[in-house]
XYZ file of C-alpha atoms in Angstrom:
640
model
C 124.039 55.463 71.905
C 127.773 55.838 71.232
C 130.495 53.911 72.220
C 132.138 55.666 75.329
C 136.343 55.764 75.923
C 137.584 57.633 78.505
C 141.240 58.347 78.219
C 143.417 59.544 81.479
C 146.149 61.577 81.825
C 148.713 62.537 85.075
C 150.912 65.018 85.052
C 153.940 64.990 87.122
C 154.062 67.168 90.892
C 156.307 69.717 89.020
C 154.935 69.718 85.675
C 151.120 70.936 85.443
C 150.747 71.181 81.693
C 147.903 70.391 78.971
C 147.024 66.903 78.229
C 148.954 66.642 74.912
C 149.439 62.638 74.742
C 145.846 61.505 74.948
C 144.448 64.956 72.960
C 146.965 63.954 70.142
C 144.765 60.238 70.441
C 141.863 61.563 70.028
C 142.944 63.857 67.394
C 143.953 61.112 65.406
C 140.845 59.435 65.567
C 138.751 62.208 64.687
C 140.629 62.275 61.587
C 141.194 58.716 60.159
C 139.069 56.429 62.805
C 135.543 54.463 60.881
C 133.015 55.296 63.606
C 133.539 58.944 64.797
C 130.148 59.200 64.888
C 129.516 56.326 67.209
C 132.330 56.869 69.419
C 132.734 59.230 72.306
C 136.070 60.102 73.542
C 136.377 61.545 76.760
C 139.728 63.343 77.860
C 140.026 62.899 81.459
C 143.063 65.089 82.716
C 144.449 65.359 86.686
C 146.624 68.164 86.379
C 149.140 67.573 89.058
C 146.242 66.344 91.920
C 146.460 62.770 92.269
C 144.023 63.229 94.930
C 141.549 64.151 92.411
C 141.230 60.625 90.703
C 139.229 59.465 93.991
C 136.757 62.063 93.447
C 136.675 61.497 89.851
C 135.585 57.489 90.359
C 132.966 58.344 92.719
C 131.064 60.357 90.195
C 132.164 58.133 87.588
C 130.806 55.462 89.152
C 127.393 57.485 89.629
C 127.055 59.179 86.201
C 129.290 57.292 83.835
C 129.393 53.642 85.215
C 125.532 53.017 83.956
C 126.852 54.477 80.546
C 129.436 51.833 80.039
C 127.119 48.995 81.458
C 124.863 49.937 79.101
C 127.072 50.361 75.770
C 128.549 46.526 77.010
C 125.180 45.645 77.223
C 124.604 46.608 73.454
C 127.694 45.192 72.075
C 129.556 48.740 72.475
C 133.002 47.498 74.559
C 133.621 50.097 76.349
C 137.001 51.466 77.414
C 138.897 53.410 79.285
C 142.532 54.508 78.386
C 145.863 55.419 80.532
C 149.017 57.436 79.235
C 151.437 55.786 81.875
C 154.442 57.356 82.842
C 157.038 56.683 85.734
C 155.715 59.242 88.029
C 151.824 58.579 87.606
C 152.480 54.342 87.010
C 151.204 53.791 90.685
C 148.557 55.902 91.229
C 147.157 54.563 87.384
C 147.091 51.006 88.371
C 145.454 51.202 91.451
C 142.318 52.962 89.790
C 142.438 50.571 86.840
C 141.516 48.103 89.530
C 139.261 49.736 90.882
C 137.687 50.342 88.038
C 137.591 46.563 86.270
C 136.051 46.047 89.449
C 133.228 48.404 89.004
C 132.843 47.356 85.520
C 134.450 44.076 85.068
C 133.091 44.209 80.896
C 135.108 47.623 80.456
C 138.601 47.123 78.057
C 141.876 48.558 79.892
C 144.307 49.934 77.032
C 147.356 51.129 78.267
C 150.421 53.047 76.647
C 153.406 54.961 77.353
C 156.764 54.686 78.059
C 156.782 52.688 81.262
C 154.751 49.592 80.269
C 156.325 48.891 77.008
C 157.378 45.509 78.932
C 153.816 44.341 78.375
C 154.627 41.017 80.911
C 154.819 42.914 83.471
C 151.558 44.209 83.459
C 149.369 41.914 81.320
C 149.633 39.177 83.575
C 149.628 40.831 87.057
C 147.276 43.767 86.225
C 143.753 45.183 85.606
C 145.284 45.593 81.823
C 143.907 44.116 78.903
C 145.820 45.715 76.266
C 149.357 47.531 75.820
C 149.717 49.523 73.120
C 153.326 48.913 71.779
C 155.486 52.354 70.274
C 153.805 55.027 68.795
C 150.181 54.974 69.862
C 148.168 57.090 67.534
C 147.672 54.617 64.246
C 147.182 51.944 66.889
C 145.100 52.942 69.096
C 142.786 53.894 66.362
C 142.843 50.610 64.336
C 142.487 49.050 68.026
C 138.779 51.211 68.730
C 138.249 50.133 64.932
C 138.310 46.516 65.144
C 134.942 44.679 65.573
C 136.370 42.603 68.896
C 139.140 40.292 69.715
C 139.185 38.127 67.037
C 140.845 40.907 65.057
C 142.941 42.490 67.653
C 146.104 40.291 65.768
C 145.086 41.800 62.619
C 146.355 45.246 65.097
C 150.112 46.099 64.261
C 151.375 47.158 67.590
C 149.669 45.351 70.498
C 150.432 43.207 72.942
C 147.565 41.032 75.115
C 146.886 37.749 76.602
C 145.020 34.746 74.394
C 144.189 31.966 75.817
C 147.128 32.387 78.354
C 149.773 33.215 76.259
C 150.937 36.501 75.823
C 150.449 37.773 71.891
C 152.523 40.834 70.105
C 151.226 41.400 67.029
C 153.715 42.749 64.126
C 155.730 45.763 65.118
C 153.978 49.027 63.721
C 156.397 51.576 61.170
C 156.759 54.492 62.731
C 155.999 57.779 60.891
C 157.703 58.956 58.216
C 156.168 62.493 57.695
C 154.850 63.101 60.984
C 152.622 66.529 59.480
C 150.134 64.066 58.790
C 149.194 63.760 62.855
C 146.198 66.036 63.446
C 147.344 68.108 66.265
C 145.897 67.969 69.732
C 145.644 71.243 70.016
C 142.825 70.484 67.637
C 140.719 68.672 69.875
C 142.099 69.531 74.166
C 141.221 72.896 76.096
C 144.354 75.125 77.115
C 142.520 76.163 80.213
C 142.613 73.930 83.446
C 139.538 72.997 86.027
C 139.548 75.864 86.880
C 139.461 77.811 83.736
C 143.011 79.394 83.389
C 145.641 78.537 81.462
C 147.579 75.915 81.857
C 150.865 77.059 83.321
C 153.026 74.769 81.043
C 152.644 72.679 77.799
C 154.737 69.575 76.390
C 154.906 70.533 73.199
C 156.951 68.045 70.285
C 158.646 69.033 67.372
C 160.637 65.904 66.930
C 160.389 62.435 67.426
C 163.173 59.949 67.717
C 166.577 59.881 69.045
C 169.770 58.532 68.052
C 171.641 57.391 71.060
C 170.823 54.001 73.066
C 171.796 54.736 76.607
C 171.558 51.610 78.675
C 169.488 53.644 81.062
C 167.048 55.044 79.141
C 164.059 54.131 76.941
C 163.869 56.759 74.634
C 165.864 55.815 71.806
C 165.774 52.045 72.556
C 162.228 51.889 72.721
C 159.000 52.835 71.704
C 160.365 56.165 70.026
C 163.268 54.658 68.109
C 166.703 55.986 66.513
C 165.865 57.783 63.514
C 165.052 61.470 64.512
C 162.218 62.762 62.303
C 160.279 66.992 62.384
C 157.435 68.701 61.821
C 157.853 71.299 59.717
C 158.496 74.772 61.046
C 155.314 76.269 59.611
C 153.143 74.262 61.813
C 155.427 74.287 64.850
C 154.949 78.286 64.452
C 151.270 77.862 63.886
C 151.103 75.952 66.814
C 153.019 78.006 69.124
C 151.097 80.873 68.290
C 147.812 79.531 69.177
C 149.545 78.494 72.466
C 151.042 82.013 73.495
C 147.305 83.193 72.315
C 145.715 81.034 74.846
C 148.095 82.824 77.553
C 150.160 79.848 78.155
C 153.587 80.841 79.448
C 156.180 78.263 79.112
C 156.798 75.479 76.508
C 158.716 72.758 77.403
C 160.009 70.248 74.364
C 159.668 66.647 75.121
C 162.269 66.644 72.133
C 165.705 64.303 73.013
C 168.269 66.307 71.263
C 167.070 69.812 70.484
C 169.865 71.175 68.439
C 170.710 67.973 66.321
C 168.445 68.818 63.121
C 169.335 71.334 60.834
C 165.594 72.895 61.346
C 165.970 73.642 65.042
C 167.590 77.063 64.032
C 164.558 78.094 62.356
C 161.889 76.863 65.302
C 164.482 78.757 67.714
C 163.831 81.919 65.161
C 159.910 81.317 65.299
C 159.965 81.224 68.942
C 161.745 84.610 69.982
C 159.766 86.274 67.052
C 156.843 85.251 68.622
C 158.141 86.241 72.161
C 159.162 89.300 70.713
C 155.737 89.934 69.198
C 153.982 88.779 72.201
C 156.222 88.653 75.348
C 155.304 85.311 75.322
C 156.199 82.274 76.795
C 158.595 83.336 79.367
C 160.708 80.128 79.440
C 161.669 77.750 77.092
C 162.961 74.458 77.760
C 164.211 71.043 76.292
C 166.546 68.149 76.276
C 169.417 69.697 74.244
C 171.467 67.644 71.601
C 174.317 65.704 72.963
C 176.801 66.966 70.340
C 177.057 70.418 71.717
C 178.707 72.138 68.463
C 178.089 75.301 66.812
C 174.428 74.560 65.922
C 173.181 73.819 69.748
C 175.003 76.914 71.097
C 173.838 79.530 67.743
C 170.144 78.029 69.609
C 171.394 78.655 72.771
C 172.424 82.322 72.317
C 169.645 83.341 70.167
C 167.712 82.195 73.277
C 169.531 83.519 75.904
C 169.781 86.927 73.985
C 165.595 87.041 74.013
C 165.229 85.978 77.840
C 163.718 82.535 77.010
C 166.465 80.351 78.792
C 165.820 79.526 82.511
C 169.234 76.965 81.739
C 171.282 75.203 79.040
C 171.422 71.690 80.191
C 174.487 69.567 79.460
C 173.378 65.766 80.204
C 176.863 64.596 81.142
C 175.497 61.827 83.202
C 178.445 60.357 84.510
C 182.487 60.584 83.455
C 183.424 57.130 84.916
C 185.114 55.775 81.850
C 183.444 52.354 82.944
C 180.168 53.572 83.025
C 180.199 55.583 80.159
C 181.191 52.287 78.677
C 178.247 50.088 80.063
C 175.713 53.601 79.359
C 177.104 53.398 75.359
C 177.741 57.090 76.242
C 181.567 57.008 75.244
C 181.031 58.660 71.715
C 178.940 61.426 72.767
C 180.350 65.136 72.420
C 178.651 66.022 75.392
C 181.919 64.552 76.965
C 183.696 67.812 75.622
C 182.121 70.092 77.723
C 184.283 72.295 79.536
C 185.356 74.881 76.909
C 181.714 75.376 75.906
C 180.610 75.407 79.938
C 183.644 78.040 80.796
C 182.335 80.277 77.776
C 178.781 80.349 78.516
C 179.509 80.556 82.401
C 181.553 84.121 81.158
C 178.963 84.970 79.243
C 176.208 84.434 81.710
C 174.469 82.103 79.613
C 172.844 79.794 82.657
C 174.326 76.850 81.522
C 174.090 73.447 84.410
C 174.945 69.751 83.718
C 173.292 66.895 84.414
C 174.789 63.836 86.948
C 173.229 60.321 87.620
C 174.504 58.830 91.020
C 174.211 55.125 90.691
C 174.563 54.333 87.149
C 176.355 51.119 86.899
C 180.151 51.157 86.477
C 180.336 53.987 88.760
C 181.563 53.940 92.389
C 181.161 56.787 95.063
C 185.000 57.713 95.070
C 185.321 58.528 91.287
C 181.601 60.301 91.258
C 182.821 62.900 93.837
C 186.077 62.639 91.595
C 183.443 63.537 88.826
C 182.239 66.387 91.045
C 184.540 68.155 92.319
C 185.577 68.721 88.980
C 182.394 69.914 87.725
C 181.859 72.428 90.474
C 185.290 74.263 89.127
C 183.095 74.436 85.669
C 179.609 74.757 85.399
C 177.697 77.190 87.851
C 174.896 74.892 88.334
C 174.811 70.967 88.899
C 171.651 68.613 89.011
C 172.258 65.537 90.501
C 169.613 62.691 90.317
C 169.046 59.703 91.951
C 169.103 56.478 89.369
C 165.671 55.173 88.747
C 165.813 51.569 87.135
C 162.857 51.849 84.441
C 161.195 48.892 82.832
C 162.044 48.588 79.382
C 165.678 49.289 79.450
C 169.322 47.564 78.910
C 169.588 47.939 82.756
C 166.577 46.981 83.687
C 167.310 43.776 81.252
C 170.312 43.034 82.419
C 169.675 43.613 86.080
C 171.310 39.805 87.146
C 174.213 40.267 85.255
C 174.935 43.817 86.571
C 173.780 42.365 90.266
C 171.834 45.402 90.310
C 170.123 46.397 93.967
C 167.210 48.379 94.163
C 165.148 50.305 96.675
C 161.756 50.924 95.567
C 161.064 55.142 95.390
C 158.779 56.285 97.050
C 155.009 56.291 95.692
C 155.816 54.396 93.114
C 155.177 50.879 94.347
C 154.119 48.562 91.764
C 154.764 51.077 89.015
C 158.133 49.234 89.296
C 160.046 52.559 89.775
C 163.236 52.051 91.662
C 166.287 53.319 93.412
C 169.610 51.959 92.424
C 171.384 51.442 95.577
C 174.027 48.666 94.503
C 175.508 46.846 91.610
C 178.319 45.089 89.996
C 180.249 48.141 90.855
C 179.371 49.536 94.520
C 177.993 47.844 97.290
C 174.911 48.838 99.350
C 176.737 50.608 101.775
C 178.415 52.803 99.274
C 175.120 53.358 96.945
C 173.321 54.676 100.239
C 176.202 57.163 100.757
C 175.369 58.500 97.016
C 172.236 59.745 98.325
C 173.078 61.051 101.103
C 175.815 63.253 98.815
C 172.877 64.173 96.780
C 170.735 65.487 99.588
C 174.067 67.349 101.020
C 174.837 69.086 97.595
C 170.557 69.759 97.143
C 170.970 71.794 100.647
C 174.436 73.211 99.857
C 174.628 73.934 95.984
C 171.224 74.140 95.267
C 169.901 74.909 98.004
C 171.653 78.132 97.185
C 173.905 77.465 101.210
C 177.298 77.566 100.157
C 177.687 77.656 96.397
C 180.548 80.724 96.164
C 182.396 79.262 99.295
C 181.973 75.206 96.971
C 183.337 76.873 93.263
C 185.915 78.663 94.605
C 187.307 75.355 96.683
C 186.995 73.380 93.971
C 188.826 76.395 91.647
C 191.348 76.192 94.248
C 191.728 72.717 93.905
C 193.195 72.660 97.580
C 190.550 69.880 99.201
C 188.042 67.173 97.752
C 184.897 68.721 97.741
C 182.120 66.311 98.017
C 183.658 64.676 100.979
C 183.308 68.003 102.984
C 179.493 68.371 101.898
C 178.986 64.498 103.485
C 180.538 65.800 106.722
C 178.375 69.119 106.323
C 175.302 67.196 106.138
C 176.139 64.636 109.083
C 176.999 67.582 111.492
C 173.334 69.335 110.417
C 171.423 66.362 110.781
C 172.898 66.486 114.292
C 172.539 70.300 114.860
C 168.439 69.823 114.144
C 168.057 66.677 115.404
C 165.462 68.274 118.339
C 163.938 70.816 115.453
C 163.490 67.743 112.870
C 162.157 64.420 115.290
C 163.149 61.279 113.001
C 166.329 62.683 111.700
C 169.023 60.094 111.780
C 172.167 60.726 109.862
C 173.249 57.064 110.091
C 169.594 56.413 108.156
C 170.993 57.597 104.687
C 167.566 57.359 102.693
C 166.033 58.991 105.599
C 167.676 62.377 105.437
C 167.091 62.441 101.680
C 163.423 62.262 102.904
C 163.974 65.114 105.047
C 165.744 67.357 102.447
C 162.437 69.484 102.779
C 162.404 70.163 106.771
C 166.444 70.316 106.666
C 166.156 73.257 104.288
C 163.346 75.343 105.894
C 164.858 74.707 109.273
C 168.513 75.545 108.092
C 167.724 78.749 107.232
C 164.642 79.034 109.989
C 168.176 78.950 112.152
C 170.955 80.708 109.577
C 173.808 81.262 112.545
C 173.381 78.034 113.948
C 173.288 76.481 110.224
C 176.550 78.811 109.316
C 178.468 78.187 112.637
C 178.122 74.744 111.850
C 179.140 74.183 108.358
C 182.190 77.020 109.070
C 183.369 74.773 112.125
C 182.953 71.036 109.575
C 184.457 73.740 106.674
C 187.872 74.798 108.916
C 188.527 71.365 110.380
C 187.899 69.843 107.026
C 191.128 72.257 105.787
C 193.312 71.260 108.567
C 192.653 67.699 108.329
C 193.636 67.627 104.373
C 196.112 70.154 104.120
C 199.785 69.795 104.755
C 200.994 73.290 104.482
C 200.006 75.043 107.628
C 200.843 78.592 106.152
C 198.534 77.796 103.385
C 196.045 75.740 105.096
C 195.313 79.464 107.656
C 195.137 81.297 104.009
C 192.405 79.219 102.770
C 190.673 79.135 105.961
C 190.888 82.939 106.041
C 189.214 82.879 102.461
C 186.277 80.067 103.479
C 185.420 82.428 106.565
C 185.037 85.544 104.134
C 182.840 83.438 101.840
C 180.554 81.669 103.797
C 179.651 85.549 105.062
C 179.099 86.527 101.410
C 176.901 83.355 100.898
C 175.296 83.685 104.105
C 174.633 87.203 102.762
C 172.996 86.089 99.531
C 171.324 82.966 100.209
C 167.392 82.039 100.595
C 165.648 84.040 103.614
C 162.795 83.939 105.657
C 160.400 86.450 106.326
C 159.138 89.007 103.608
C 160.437 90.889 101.034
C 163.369 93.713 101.886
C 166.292 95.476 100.791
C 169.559 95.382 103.171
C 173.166 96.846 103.077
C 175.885 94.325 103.981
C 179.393 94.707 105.220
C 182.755 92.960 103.953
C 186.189 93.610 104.756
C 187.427 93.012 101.573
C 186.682 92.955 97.791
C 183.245 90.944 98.113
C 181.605 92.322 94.488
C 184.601 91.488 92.845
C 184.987 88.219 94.122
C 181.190 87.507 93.481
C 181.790 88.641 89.784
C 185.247 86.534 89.544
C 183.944 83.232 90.810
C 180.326 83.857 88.937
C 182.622 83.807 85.579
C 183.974 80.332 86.976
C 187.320 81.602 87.600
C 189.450 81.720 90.727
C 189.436 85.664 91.955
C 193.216 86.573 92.908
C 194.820 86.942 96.437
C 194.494 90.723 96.362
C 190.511 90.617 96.679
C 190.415 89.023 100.037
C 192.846 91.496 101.424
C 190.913 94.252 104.129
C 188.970 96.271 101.714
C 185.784 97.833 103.661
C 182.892 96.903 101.300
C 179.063 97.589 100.941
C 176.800 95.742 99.170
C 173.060 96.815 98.495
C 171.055 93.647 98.822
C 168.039 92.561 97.663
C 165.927 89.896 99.256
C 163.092 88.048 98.310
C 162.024 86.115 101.534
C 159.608 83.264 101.626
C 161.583 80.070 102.878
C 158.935 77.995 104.462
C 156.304 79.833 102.556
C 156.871 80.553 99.232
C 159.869 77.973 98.821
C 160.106 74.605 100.892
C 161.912 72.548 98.436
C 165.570 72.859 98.332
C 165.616 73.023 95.023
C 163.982 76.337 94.719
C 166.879 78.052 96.604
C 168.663 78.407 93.190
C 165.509 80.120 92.020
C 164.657 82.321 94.531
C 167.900 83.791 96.900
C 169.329 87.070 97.838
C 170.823 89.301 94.961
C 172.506 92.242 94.828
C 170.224 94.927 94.819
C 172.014 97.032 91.887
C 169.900 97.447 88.397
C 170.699 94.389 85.953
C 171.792 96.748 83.395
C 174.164 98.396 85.426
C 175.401 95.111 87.116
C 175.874 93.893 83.383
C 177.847 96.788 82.715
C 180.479 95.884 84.287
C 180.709 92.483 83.069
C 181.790 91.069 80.027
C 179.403 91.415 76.993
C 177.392 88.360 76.663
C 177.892 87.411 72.920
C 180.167 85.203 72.295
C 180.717 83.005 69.410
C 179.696 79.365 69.168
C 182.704 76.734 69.652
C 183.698 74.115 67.195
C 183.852 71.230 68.992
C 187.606 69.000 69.226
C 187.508 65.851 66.831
């Protein structure tokens, strides 16, 4: 009989994409592993159903258990194999206890990015064996070895002897990393139930040069040095993914844009999309030196429809934590003329934000904000996750870091920053209830003309209104949403969902209510009366154009609106981030043709898709883009 491994894969709830990780394993085995021929690899893949595994161990235990007592029984260890992330850590360790108790003589290897702290789970765990950094040349050796006695002989494992925890030698990484058999190889594109997947993680880099307190990727398992495949077989790969129907690849690269060869995989892919109208969307982590060679990328993108955004990862600009992060050197910093050119050009460019990162403090992050809402059209704002395996996560006496474990996550030792050396509790809490306020508000698609033109006006602090927003919603819908407490900050981020459907469920209540917080908000932080009854003026107008635009209920339709003043204008001043003059507000009878696509509380639940999927003026793109500035524009050279 042959020696069966099983080796499991998770994807993420947003992310339901081919099993890459564990098909580039098995890949490598195929190719430079002693016993193919005795070995059976099994690629077990939940695509985005954790609900799934249950049903997979019951008929694993009745089809595949006797397999594995049997190949024990002959000598043949068998094992079963996880690819662990953050978001699948929980669910992963529960079944590999179930299963060592099914099968106490089966081997649990492990790898990944979230148990490269191999103390953590070695000693509390159903784990047997971490693999250490890159896993392919390991893992292999490891199925090649006759039994424990060699595993120190193993570069790149950790495990328990005799109650000690062993690492063996730190494995080189790759040099030329062409000589990986591909998964592609060796995994099915098409999903359980024969489709397509919708997504794929595809690589064409490894490495990454930056060691950001918070993160594991260049600190890590992947280390510094970035290295590429070559753009032949990046292009011979893509091609048999867009042939398989496969619609969007997303780069797990950390700094697409830094190589000089990213220019000519940017060049494959729109050829190809030209060729083939596929994928429809393209995404990555983009280099954090944003100079001519990321934004020539960007562009040529842009220009062939493959960019659903242009992600800056600012993180934070608290000169303290950008100090603690090691971020301080990073171009990234020296955003705004490239965001303000790209926002003209209607390049969907969005930054990145961290609340809780330590150094920070509530006070300077809205700070932080309220600038960035006068520059970029779109903000993401995430909650900080301590992961294992980083400076933070090291350090997290010395930083008195405070954590709140996230939800689901529970042993998989994935966890909410909530205080530090730098905020207390109270304050951290607060964060997330700003980043629940600007998910409904600025993401959510509520408010975002009446937000960018307040913070263009520079007038009032920003953040602090969408905090007073939020508290007077959660007590608007306190009978619609039972368990809704404002004063129970983690709470209402658990309720973004319901607060979104039900805000615009109820669209006059919802805009009567942040108009009334919006007005009094003016008055209590403006001096100048005669100003102070301008902008009010102004915030009334807008919150009818962004009532106008944003998500609906109900089912598709096409609607006229009325303004009384310059409302297309405005909408094409402030979408070019800039500040639209006096004379547009003035009474100026206008119709808009509307388009809307419908489906809160059906289609959409999340606030997250109200960015996605809102209102839009019901005019032809082309002739929409006439009027707007061409979108070309050339690539800035970065300050020194």
């Amino acid at each position: 009989m042959q020696r069966p491994i099983w080796l499991l894969s998770l994807d993420s709830d947003t992310f339901p994409a081919a099993p890459m990780t564990t098909g580039g394993l098995k890949a490598y085995y195929h190719e430079f592993g002693k016993n193919t021929a005795q070995t059976d690899i099994q690629l077990v893949h939940f695509v985005n159903h954790p609900e799934r595994i249950s049903q997979w161990l019951e008929q694993w235990q009745k089809e595949e258990l006797p397999r594995a007592q049997a190949a024990a029984a002959q000598g043949m260890q068998p094992v079963i194999g996880f690819s662990v992330y953050t978001w699948n850590a929980a669910e992963f360790l529960d079944l590999m206890r179930e299963v060592k108790d099914l099968c106490p003589e089966i081997l649990i290897v492990v790898g990944g990015p979230h148990v490269q702290k191999a103390s953590d789970y070695l000693f509390s765990e159903a784990v047997d064996i971490v693999v250490m950094g890159e896993g392919e040349a390991t893992f292999t050796d490891f199925l090649d070895a006759s039994g424990p006695e060699q595993w120190p002989d193993v570069a790149g494992l950790a495990f328990v002897q005799k109650g000690e925890l062993v690492m063996t030698p730190e494995r080189p990484r790759f040099r030329n990393l062409n000589l990986l058999p591909s998964a592609l190889d060796v995994i099915s594109l098409l999903d359980d139930e024969g489709n397509p997947y919708d997504c794929i993680a595809y690589e064409t880099s490894r490495g990454c040069p930056y060691k950001c307190a918070f993160c594991e990727w260049g600190t890590g398992a992947i280390g510094t040095k970035m290295l590429s495949f070559s753009v032949d077989r990046i292009r011979h790969d893509w091609n048999f993914i867009v042939d398989a129907g496969i619609k969007n690849i997303w780069l797990t690269d950390s700094n697409f844009g830094a190589l000089r060869e990213d220019v000519e995989k940017a060049k494959a892919l729109c050829e190809i999309k030209q060729r083939t109208g596929l994928p429809h969307t393209f995404a990555t982590s983009w280099s954090k030196k944003h100079g001519p060679r990321s934004q020539e990328i960007v562009l040529l993108l842009h220009e062939n429809n493959l960019l659903p955004h242009y992600h800056l990862a600012l993180q934070t600009l608290t000169p303290l934590a950008l100090e603690l992060c090691h971020r301080t050197n990073m171009d990234a910093n020296k955003y705004e003329p490239i965001a303000r050119e790209m926002a003209k050009a209607r390049v969907p460019i969005a930054c990145e934000l961290i609340w809780g990162l330590i150094g920070d403090n509530l006070a300077s992050f809205e700070t932080n904000l309220d600038r960035l809402f006068a520059v970029f059209p779109t903000i993401n704002i995430f909650g900080y996750t301590l992961l294992p395996g980083t400076e933070f996560y090291g350090k997290r006496e010395e930083y008195q870091i405070e954590t709140l474990p996230v939800a689901g996550y529970g042993k998989a030792k994935g966890e909410y920053v909530v205080g530090c050396m730098s905020f207390p509790i109270e304050e951290g809490l607060e964060g997330y209830f700003l980043i629940t306020a600007h998910l409904l508000m600025s993401r959510g698609y509520m408010m975002p003309l009446t937000l960018r033109y307040l913070a263009l006006s520079e007038a009032v602090p920003v953040a602090g209104m969408m905090r007073s927003m939020l508290h007077a919603l959660c007590a608007e819908f306190s009978e619609e949403i039972p368990g809704l407490n404002a004063a129970d900050k983690m709470g209402v981020y658990e309720f973004r969902e319901e607060l979104f459907v039900t805000s615009f469920t109820y669209p006059e209540r919802t805009y009567q209510c942040v108009q009334r917080v919006a007005l009094q908000w003016i008055e209590d932080h403006m001096d100048n009366n005669v100003e102070a009854a301008r902008l009010k003026h102004r915030v009334t107008q807008l919150l009818e154009l962004d009532q106008a635009f944003a998500p609906h209920t109900g089912a598709t339709r096409d609607v006229t609106a009325h303004f009384d003043f310059d409302a297309d204008k405005v909408m094409d001043t402030l979408e070019g981030m800039d500040l639209p003059a006096a004379a547009l507000f003035a009474e100026q009878p206008t119709e808009i043709g509307i388009h809307i696509p419908g489906g809160v509380g059906d289609i959409i639940k999340d606030p997250d898709g109200g960015v996605w999927i809102h209102a839009e003026r019901s005019t032809s793109k082309d002739e929409h883009a006439a009027k707007l500035q061409p979108v070309t524009v050339q690539a800035l050279a970065l300050p020194a």
